[in-house]
C-alpha cells in the first residue's frame, strides 16, 4: 500500500495558496544522488510555522541527508529548499542564526569543558551578543540540566550528557526553528521525557520544531504534524490527526453463526469479509458500526462480541515503509 | 517569561560584519591544547640543549651548525643556531600538527558541521583558520628565538654581535636584527601552513594531514639538495628559508630575503585558494 504524500490542509486551501511565508521549511523536488543511487528523491516537505513536525522513517531512509541539505551542509543534486522563507544556501547567513540544529549526534571538542564548548559555538555566531554570552550559556546549560557538570571536560560526559549539551547548543540564542535529528538517541527514559518537555516548551514559545526519529512512539505524542520517509521518498505527510484517521477501520463479530453473520455484513456492503472460527472480520467503509449491530440483531444472528478496530499509527507506518522501522538496505 | 527566555530574545537586528571572537576562540583552542603545549616545550628545549652543549664543551671551532661557532661571543647566536636547526623539521612539524587540526580535526570530531550551521561561512572559516595558523607560526618561532636569546644571554652575555660581514653591531641593533629573523622565519612557516590548510580540507583524519605536510616538507628539502634539479630550486618553499642569515650582514643583503618572501607569499595565496576551492563546494558528511 502506498499512499500519496498529502498536503496539510491549512496551508493548501484555495483562498490561501501555499507560500513560503507560511512555511517554516519548504522543499521542492529535493533530490540527492550519491553515485547512481538516490538517497533522497523528489522531496516535497511542507512544515507549517508553529508546528511540531515529526520526521519519521527507518534508519537509512534519507532523513539525515535531508537535514544536511536543509542546513546547507550538503548540496542537493536538484531541487530547492528554504527555511523560514529564506533560500538555502544563498540566504543561509541571515536565516541560520535563527535556526538551532542538532545534526547526527553531538560533536564537541573533547578536551574543553561543556561550558567552553558552548562558548566556542557562541563566539562563532556573528549575531550573538558577547555581553550576554555567559548568562545565555548558563541558561542553556540549566535548561538541559547540565549546569552542575558545566566545567567537566566533554570527554568525561556520558552519551546522555553529550546529547544534552548538543541540545543546549541549539537553544543558546532565540530560535524560530529547531531542527533536531534524533534528539533522544542515547537518552534513558527519563532523559527522553525531559527532551519531550523541552520540545513542548520551545513550541510553546512559538518556535517551529522539526524533529527526526526512527521511533514513532517517541515523537507521536508531541507532534502536530508527521512526515514519513521510506527509501528516500516522502510517503506520507500531514497533520497527525489526519494521518491517524486515515487507516481503515475494521470490525470483528464474535458469533456462533459466522456464516449467517457474514451474509448480513455482505448485505450491508462491508468489504473484505472473512469468515473464521467463531468470528467474522470485515472492512465497513462508510457503514456505521451501529447499523451493522442493528442488522445482525434484526437477522437473529447471535452476537457474543462486536469490536471496531482502528489501526494504530504504528500499523500505518509499517504499511507505508513496508518494513517497519528496521534498517533499509 | 522565564529568565532563560528573556535572555535568549534577540538583542541584535542583524549580525556583525567582523568579529574577532572566533579567532580568539581558535587561538585559545590551539594554546589550550595540552599536546600543543608539549610541542612548544620541545621547540623550546632545543636552544637550551644547544647552549648548554656549547658551554660545556667550550670549543670555539668545529663542524657544528652555522652560528654555533659564534655563540660564545654573543648569546643571541643561540637563537640563530636553534632556528637554523628547527626550520629543518621541528617547526614544520609543529605547523603540520596545527594544520591537521584546523579542518581535518574539526571534521573528524564532527564539530565542523556545527560550526557551519551556526553559521560560519566557509570562506570566513578558512580566513580565521589560516589567521590562527599564522599566529601559531609566529608563536613557535618566537618561542625558539626568545628562549634561545634568554639562555644565550645568561650563559654568554650580551657582547657586540659580529655580523657575517665582519663588522660589529651593538646589542640593541642586534636584537632588532633578531626580530627581523623571527618575522622572516614565521613567514616561511606560515606559508607552509597554507599548504597544510589545503591538505587539511582533503581528509577527515588530522594525523594524515600532519604526515602529508611533513612529507611535503622533507621532500622539498631533499629536492632542494639535489644539484641536478637547480631549475626547480627557486620554486621550492624551503629554498630560501635559511637565507635569514643574510639579515645578519652589514648592511643586510635583501635579494634572497625578498625572493624568499615572494615564494612564501605565492605558496600562501595559491594554497589558500586551493583550500577554498576544495571546501567551498564540498558536501560535509562528517
XYZ file of C-alpha atoms in Angstrom:
615
model
C 0.000 0.000 0.000
C 1.406 3.370 -0.934
C -0.481 6.491 -0.056
C 0.410 9.691 -1.857
C 2.017 12.387 0.231
C -0.686 14.760 1.308
C -0.511 18.432 1.999
C -1.514 19.805 5.323
C -4.973 21.288 4.654
C -4.412 24.598 6.443
C -1.640 25.526 4.110
C -3.106 24.408 0.820
C -6.644 25.751 0.908
C -7.683 27.626 -2.176
C -8.223 31.014 -0.580
C -4.676 30.960 0.757
C -2.291 29.484 -1.764
C 0.863 27.892 -0.466
C 3.505 30.495 0.044
C 6.908 30.292 1.611
C 5.908 32.784 4.266
C 3.560 30.291 5.923
C 6.080 27.504 5.962
C 8.997 27.117 8.314
C 10.531 24.547 5.983
C 9.706 24.044 2.345
C 11.465 21.864 -0.171
C 10.586 21.455 -3.820
C 11.760 18.376 -5.667
C 14.720 17.997 -3.318
C 16.921 15.197 -4.601
C 20.358 13.934 -3.652
C 22.142 11.209 -5.537
C 25.272 9.538 -4.252
C 26.746 7.772 -7.239
C 23.749 6.401 -9.071
C 21.595 5.850 -6.012
C 19.089 8.466 -4.885
C 19.420 8.900 -1.130
C 16.653 11.492 -1.229
C 14.248 11.530 -4.131
C 11.946 14.410 -5.108
C 11.146 15.510 -1.579
C 8.276 17.998 -1.101
C 8.476 18.868 2.577
C 5.974 21.344 3.926
C 6.432 22.167 7.572
C 3.913 24.782 8.758
C 5.123 27.522 11.074
C 4.436 26.814 14.700
C 4.093 23.085 14.177
C 5.975 20.287 15.858
C 6.813 18.160 12.863
C 7.846 14.557 13.333
C 10.120 13.408 10.523
C 9.938 9.647 10.626
C 11.475 6.803 8.783
C 13.664 3.766 9.215
C 17.417 4.207 9.604
C 18.887 4.792 6.172
C 15.716 6.237 4.669
C 17.311 9.623 3.907
C 16.358 11.663 6.975
C 19.846 12.843 7.882
C 20.792 13.606 4.275
C 17.622 15.710 4.068
C 18.563 17.569 7.242
C 22.098 18.160 5.963
C 20.654 19.618 2.780
C 18.247 21.834 4.742
C 21.167 23.280 6.694
C 23.382 23.803 3.651
C 25.955 21.174 4.587
C 25.188 19.050 1.561
C 24.319 20.446 -1.845
C 21.304 18.737 -3.458
C 21.597 17.187 -6.904
C 18.412 19.056 -7.795
C 15.548 20.884 -6.143
C 15.331 23.830 -3.784
C 14.882 24.308 -0.064
C 14.007 27.244 2.117
C 13.919 27.811 5.854
C 11.622 30.471 7.358
C 11.025 31.818 3.856
C 14.756 32.228 3.090
C 16.529 30.268 0.406
C 19.355 27.954 1.428
C 22.246 28.356 0.805
C 22.068 31.885 -0.681
C 20.386 33.365 2.401
C 21.912 30.988 4.947
C 23.897 33.732 6.647
C 20.724 35.564 7.663
C 18.444 32.626 8.392
C 20.684 30.071 10.116
C 21.263 32.259 13.206
C 17.522 31.836 13.850
C 17.762 28.062 13.456
C 19.043 25.764 16.168
C 20.341 22.489 14.800
C 21.256 19.088 16.136
C 22.706 17.039 13.286
C 23.537 13.366 13.554
C 24.506 13.300 17.183
C 26.569 15.582 19.395
C 30.081 16.681 18.408
C 32.328 18.792 20.606
C 35.966 19.260 21.475
C 36.774 16.512 23.989
C 39.362 18.468 25.956
C 37.153 21.515 26.509
C 34.515 21.722 29.214
C 30.835 21.771 28.324
C 30.682 25.476 29.055
C 33.737 26.309 26.951
C 32.391 24.245 24.075
C 29.183 26.284 24.112
C 31.235 29.478 24.406
C 33.057 28.478 21.242
C 29.801 27.973 19.340
C 28.545 31.310 20.616
C 31.799 33.019 19.614
C 31.335 31.735 16.075
C 27.904 33.384 15.807
C 28.106 36.884 14.361
C 24.560 37.541 15.600
C 25.083 36.770 19.241
C 25.815 39.463 21.777
C 29.103 38.816 23.604
C 27.905 40.806 26.632
C 25.142 38.300 27.365
C 27.154 35.232 26.321
C 27.951 33.815 29.746
C 24.391 34.301 31.005
C 22.906 32.706 27.880
C 25.319 29.789 28.096
C 24.439 29.142 31.726
C 20.733 29.446 30.945
C 21.102 26.893 28.133
C 23.045 24.512 30.378
C 20.432 24.941 33.067
C 17.651 24.214 30.634
C 19.077 20.770 29.847
C 20.133 20.065 33.431
C 23.877 20.235 32.808
C 24.785 23.238 34.936
C 26.347 21.045 37.615
C 28.629 19.395 35.045
C 29.435 22.603 33.155
C 33.131 22.616 33.996
C 33.749 18.940 33.312
C 35.651 18.013 30.191
C 33.383 16.890 27.381
C 35.296 13.616 27.144
C 34.125 12.752 30.656
C 30.466 13.182 29.682
C 28.195 10.178 29.277
C 26.339 9.716 25.987
C 23.212 11.199 27.524
C 25.121 14.255 28.808
C 26.681 14.752 25.379
C 23.245 14.666 23.794
C 22.015 17.229 26.314
C 24.976 19.506 25.602
C 24.161 19.372 21.894
C 20.569 20.319 22.702
C 21.850 23.162 24.894
C 23.788 24.370 21.849
C 20.541 24.665 19.892
C 18.968 26.971 22.485
C 21.932 29.312 23.022
C 20.059 32.105 21.317
C 16.462 32.819 20.386
C 15.405 30.416 17.650
C 12.414 30.493 15.352
C 13.112 26.981 14.120
C 14.753 23.970 15.699
C 15.971 21.083 13.604
C 16.598 18.141 15.887
C 17.994 14.978 14.361
C 17.294 12.019 16.654
C 17.472 14.145 19.830
C 16.605 11.260 22.138
C 19.363 8.961 20.920
C 21.298 7.605 23.850
C 18.967 9.050 26.458
C 17.324 6.959 29.160
C 13.516 7.072 29.513
C 13.823 9.951 31.971
C 16.025 11.903 29.549
C 13.631 11.156 26.706
C 10.789 12.567 28.759
C 12.824 15.689 29.511
C 13.560 16.226 25.826
C 9.850 15.885 25.130
C 9.095 18.554 27.734
C 11.809 20.779 26.324
C 10.388 20.458 22.806
C 6.942 21.287 24.155
C 8.239 24.367 25.948
C 10.099 25.526 22.838
C 6.972 25.057 20.760
C 5.037 26.922 23.419
C 7.426 29.859 22.962
C 6.417 29.950 19.309
C 9.290 28.050 17.714
C 8.694 25.532 14.969
C 10.280 22.205 15.846
C 11.354 19.736 13.187
C 12.283 16.509 14.915
C 13.507 13.376 13.208
C 13.259 9.931 14.695
C 13.158 6.315 13.744
C 10.965 5.656 16.752
C 7.369 6.712 16.245
C 6.492 6.155 19.887
C 8.993 8.818 20.974
C 7.520 11.642 18.958
C 3.914 10.615 18.336
C 2.596 12.316 21.470
C 4.149 15.722 20.855
C 3.919 16.101 17.087
C 1.174 18.128 15.449
C 2.371 17.023 12.024
C 4.118 13.964 10.695
C 6.092 13.134 7.602
C 7.145 9.603 6.788
C 10.234 8.753 4.761
C 10.837 5.442 3.115
C 13.786 4.722 0.886
C 14.427 8.395 0.095
C 10.812 9.280 -0.583
C 8.221 11.054 1.482
C 5.377 8.529 1.556
C 3.002 10.468 3.811
C 2.768 13.941 5.258
C 0.085 15.815 7.136
C -1.440 16.669 10.484
C -1.113 13.812 12.952
C -4.885 13.599 13.431
C -5.480 13.306 9.726
C -2.932 10.523 9.374
C -4.321 8.772 12.396
C -7.817 8.679 10.895
C -6.561 7.609 7.524
C -6.170 3.943 8.363
C -9.303 1.979 7.530
C -11.362 0.670 10.415
C -12.231 -2.982 10.583
C -14.998 -4.732 12.522
C -14.909 -8.089 14.246
C -18.058 -10.010 15.087
C -17.765 -12.897 17.516
C -20.635 -15.276 16.918
C -21.551 -18.987 16.865
C -23.163 -18.350 13.451
C -20.303 -16.923 11.349
C -21.846 -17.871 8.006
C -25.068 -16.031 8.718
C -23.198 -13.051 10.136
C -21.010 -12.861 7.028
C -24.189 -12.898 4.942
C -25.536 -9.874 6.821
C -22.247 -7.975 6.571
C -22.011 -8.551 2.841
C -25.603 -7.361 2.509
C -24.610 -4.071 4.145
C -21.787 -3.511 1.691
C -18.976 -4.418 4.078
C -15.936 -5.362 2.024
C -13.259 -7.933 2.612
C -15.465 -10.172 4.735
C -13.532 -13.125 6.134
C -15.110 -15.972 7.989
C -13.086 -17.561 10.745
C -13.785 -19.992 13.571
C -16.450 -18.286 15.633
C -15.778 -14.839 14.227
C -16.116 -12.696 11.132
C -13.889 -9.802 10.016
C -14.699 -7.056 7.562
C -13.934 -3.536 6.484
C -17.103 -1.475 6.955
C -16.090 1.522 4.852
C -18.824 4.138 5.195
C -21.199 1.793 7.013
C -21.587 2.875 10.639
C -20.965 0.210 13.323
C -24.362 0.742 14.974
C -26.091 -0.059 11.680
C -24.178 -3.334 11.490
C -25.110 -4.307 15.055
C -28.790 -3.496 14.436
C -28.801 -5.525 11.234
C -27.217 -8.528 12.929
C -29.756 -8.463 15.710
C -32.558 -7.961 13.238
C -31.403 -11.036 11.290
C -31.452 -13.080 14.519
C -27.698 -13.666 14.435
C -26.500 -14.385 17.932
C -23.724 -11.885 18.710
C -21.283 -12.630 21.507
C -18.924 -9.785 20.794
C -18.527 -6.832 18.464
C -15.415 -4.700 18.046
C -14.388 -1.776 15.860
C -10.639 -1.681 15.358
C -8.715 1.410 14.249
C -5.179 0.691 13.108
C -2.518 2.406 15.191
C -0.147 4.897 13.607
C 2.471 2.227 14.075
C 0.482 -0.127 11.825
C 0.076 2.642 9.282
C 3.805 3.326 9.219
C 4.704 -0.299 8.943
C 2.407 -0.350 5.899
C 3.916 2.844 4.485
C 7.538 1.969 4.948
C 6.964 -1.633 4.034
C 9.358 -2.965 6.597
C 8.633 -1.301 9.870
C 11.385 0.633 11.477
C 14.323 -1.520 10.613
C 17.398 -0.577 8.659
C 16.654 -0.363 4.973
C 19.237 -1.695 2.585
C 8.501 34.612 30.565
C 11.371 32.823 32.210
C 14.813 34.291 32.679
C 16.159 31.919 30.080
C 13.638 33.110 27.533
C 14.246 36.764 28.233
C 17.964 36.254 27.844
C 17.523 34.431 24.607
C 15.500 37.172 22.947
C 17.393 38.540 20.005
C 19.385 41.570 21.036
C 20.690 42.369 17.597
C 18.788 43.308 14.491
C 21.488 41.910 12.274
C 24.829 40.204 12.535
C 28.185 41.907 12.822
C 30.286 42.026 9.724
C 33.548 41.437 11.547
C 34.208 39.951 14.931
C 37.414 38.714 16.479
C 35.593 36.321 18.807
C 36.011 33.242 16.630
C 39.703 33.988 16.039
C 40.235 34.444 19.771
C 38.392 31.185 20.409
C 40.569 29.491 17.798
C 43.791 30.769 19.346
C 42.538 29.739 22.778
C 41.857 26.269 21.406
C 45.370 25.979 19.986
C 47.060 27.435 23.055
C 44.982 25.421 25.491
C 45.555 22.038 23.954
C 47.951 20.002 26.049
C 49.603 18.394 23.036
C 50.463 21.802 21.588
C 51.887 22.939 24.910
C 54.117 19.852 24.955
C 55.189 20.566 21.376
C 56.119 24.095 22.376
C 58.229 22.704 25.201
C 60.109 20.511 22.737
C 60.697 23.520 20.482
C 61.953 25.484 23.488
C 64.177 22.651 24.725
C 66.423 22.619 21.672
C 68.084 26.051 22.112
C 68.639 25.202 25.767
C 70.344 21.922 24.876
C 72.449 23.668 22.202
C 73.560 26.428 24.543
C 74.475 24.085 27.356
C 76.347 21.775 24.987
C 78.427 24.646 23.665
C 79.060 25.960 27.158
C 80.138 22.580 28.478
C 82.310 21.591 25.528
C 83.777 25.102 25.448
C 85.016 24.664 21.918
C 85.304 27.686 19.683
C 85.819 25.884 16.428
C 84.218 22.829 14.909
C 81.805 21.451 12.357
C 78.521 22.199 14.136
C 75.613 24.077 12.577
C 76.120 27.611 11.339
C 76.376 30.225 14.050
C 77.387 27.726 16.703
C 80.955 28.896 16.456
C 79.885 32.427 17.178
C 77.696 31.544 20.122
C 80.306 32.213 22.744
C 80.789 35.805 21.603
C 77.119 36.780 21.809
C 74.180 34.978 23.360
C 71.819 35.991 20.538
C 73.597 33.496 18.292
C 71.948 30.699 20.276
C 68.597 31.827 18.815
C 70.008 31.847 15.299
C 71.635 28.452 15.652
C 68.434 26.982 17.106
C 66.330 28.436 14.290
C 68.708 27.003 11.707
C 68.197 23.569 13.176
C 64.473 23.811 13.863
C 63.486 25.270 10.484
C 64.554 21.919 9.075
C 61.936 19.735 10.698
C 60.670 20.746 14.139
C 58.909 23.964 13.195
C 57.378 22.448 10.009
C 56.202 19.513 12.117
C 54.629 21.900 14.621
C 52.684 23.770 11.947
C 51.717 20.419 10.402
C 50.060 19.406 13.664
C 48.138 22.675 13.884
C 47.136 22.461 10.217
C 45.927 18.901 10.688
C 43.647 20.063 13.481
C 42.419 23.068 11.512
C 39.901 21.472 9.155
C 40.505 17.710 9.206
C 40.475 17.739 13.013
C 37.158 19.582 13.135
C 35.739 17.226 10.500
C 36.986 14.241 12.466
C 35.310 15.425 15.664
C 32.167 16.418 13.779
C 32.456 19.982 15.094
C 32.862 21.226 11.519
C 29.171 20.646 10.773
C 28.177 22.532 13.912
C 30.443 25.494 13.093
C 28.997 25.661 9.583
C 25.406 25.590 10.829
C 25.997 28.339 13.434
C 26.535 29.604 10.683
C 30.175 30.286 9.897
C 30.586 30.834 6.189
C 33.185 28.561 4.677
C 35.279 31.455 3.409
C 35.236 33.075 6.839
C 36.157 29.764 8.443
C 39.208 29.418 6.201
C 40.253 33.028 6.848
C 40.029 32.507 10.609
C 41.727 29.110 10.457
C 44.572 30.491 8.389
C 44.963 33.521 10.626
C 45.276 31.190 13.600
C 47.915 29.129 11.752
C 49.889 32.311 11.040
C 49.614 33.144 14.704
C 50.842 29.642 15.566
C 53.804 30.026 13.198
C 54.812 33.342 14.747
C 54.347 31.914 18.207
C 56.514 28.836 17.608
C 59.361 30.779 16.005
C 59.200 33.453 18.710
C 59.414 30.882 21.478
C 62.536 29.360 19.930
C 64.124 32.783 19.470
C 63.214 34.144 22.892
C 64.254 31.033 24.784
C 67.469 30.919 22.741
C 68.203 34.563 23.476
C 67.444 34.148 27.163
C 69.656 31.121 27.707
C 72.315 32.582 25.422
C 72.472 35.867 27.277
C 72.511 34.033 30.567
C 75.430 31.840 29.548
C 77.402 34.012 27.134
C 76.419 37.610 27.856
C 75.468 40.468 25.586
C 78.667 41.384 23.844
C 78.581 43.124 20.458
C 77.415 40.903 17.617
C 79.906 40.229 14.889
C 77.993 40.227 11.591
C 78.755 37.796 8.799
C 80.379 40.744 7.024
C 82.837 41.095 9.864
C 81.613 44.388 11.308
C 80.156 44.656 14.806
C 76.627 45.593 15.843
C 75.742 46.937 19.302
C 73.354 44.748 21.305
C 70.276 46.901 20.604
C 70.716 46.795 16.832
C 71.482 43.075 17.021
C 68.185 42.497 18.838
C 66.429 44.379 16.064
C 68.019 42.034 13.518
C 66.804 39.055 15.550
C 63.225 40.390 15.379
C 63.543 40.569 11.583
C 64.834 36.992 11.523
C 61.855 35.849 13.600
C 59.415 37.559 11.230
C 61.145 36.068 8.192
C 61.141 32.531 9.583
C 57.499 32.917 10.662
C 56.565 33.925 7.125
C 58.098 30.712 5.799
C 56.324 28.517 8.361
C 53.033 30.384 7.796
C 53.327 29.760 4.040
C 53.800 26.081 4.792
C 50.687 26.403 6.962
C 48.678 27.332 3.850
C 49.799 24.096 2.200
C 48.762 22.298 5.386
C 45.385 24.035 5.399
C 44.736 22.785 1.878
C 45.761 19.223 2.748
C 43.540 19.502 5.824
C 40.489 20.072 3.604
C 41.218 16.848 1.712
C 40.831 14.419 4.584
C 38.937 13.795 7.791
C 41.997 12.351 9.515
C 44.115 15.075 11.161
C 47.097 12.753 11.548
C 47.011 12.025 7.803
C 47.163 15.753 7.070
C 50.054 16.165 9.511
C 52.020 13.327 7.951
C 51.309 14.539 4.430
C 52.592 18.038 5.208
C 55.675 16.632 6.923
C 56.421 14.511 3.870
C 55.887 17.584 1.686
C 58.466 19.469 3.756
C 61.053 16.691 3.777
C 60.604 16.155 0.044
C 61.145 19.881 -0.539
C 64.401 19.756 1.428
C 65.589 16.671 -0.454
C 64.818 18.186 -3.852
C 66.481 21.407 -2.743
C 69.626 19.412 -2.077
C 69.831 17.779 -5.488
C 72.100 19.955 -7.679
C 70.751 18.428 -10.897
C 67.359 19.980 -10.081
C 68.641 23.518 -9.693
C 65.992 24.793 -12.158
C 63.401 23.673 -9.591
C 65.052 25.174 -6.539
C 63.649 28.724 -6.855
C 60.137 27.256 -6.743
C 60.635 25.222 -3.595
C 59.135 26.671 -0.448
C 62.200 25.811 1.658
C 64.798 27.085 -0.802
C 65.347 30.489 0.810
C 64.271 29.641 4.349
C 67.826 29.735 5.692
C 68.532 32.973 3.857
C 67.712 34.706 7.127
C 71.478 34.659 7.670
C 71.576 37.484 5.111
C 69.815 39.667 7.657
C 72.972 39.431 9.755
C 75.187 41.023 7.150
C 76.090 44.670 7.355
C 74.174 46.093 5.662
C 71.575 43.291 5.312
C 71.598 41.566 1.957
C 67.992 41.767 0.801
C 67.927 39.895 -2.538
C 67.429 36.381 -1.185
C 65.178 37.602 1.610
C 62.827 39.253 -0.878
C 62.927 36.217 -3.145
C 62.090 34.007 -0.160
C 59.225 36.252 0.908
C 57.733 36.283 -2.587
C 57.881 32.476 -2.781
C 56.214 32.318 0.658
C 53.505 34.741 -0.459
C 52.961 32.752 -3.648
C 52.531 29.472 -1.753
C 50.231 31.126 0.798
C 47.915 32.623 -1.830
C 47.808 29.627 -4.146
C 47.240 27.025 -1.432
C 44.729 29.142 0.490
C 42.742 29.487 -2.734
C 43.019 25.749 -3.356
C 41.727 25.116 0.170
C 38.850 27.489 -0.510
C 38.045 25.843 -3.835
C 38.024 22.481 -2.113
C 35.946 23.420 0.916
C 33.505 25.864 -0.699
C 31.665 23.256 -2.722
C 32.287 20.227 -0.565
C 29.458 18.152 0.875
C 30.048 17.973 4.613
C 29.125 14.417 5.508
C 31.354 14.080 8.562
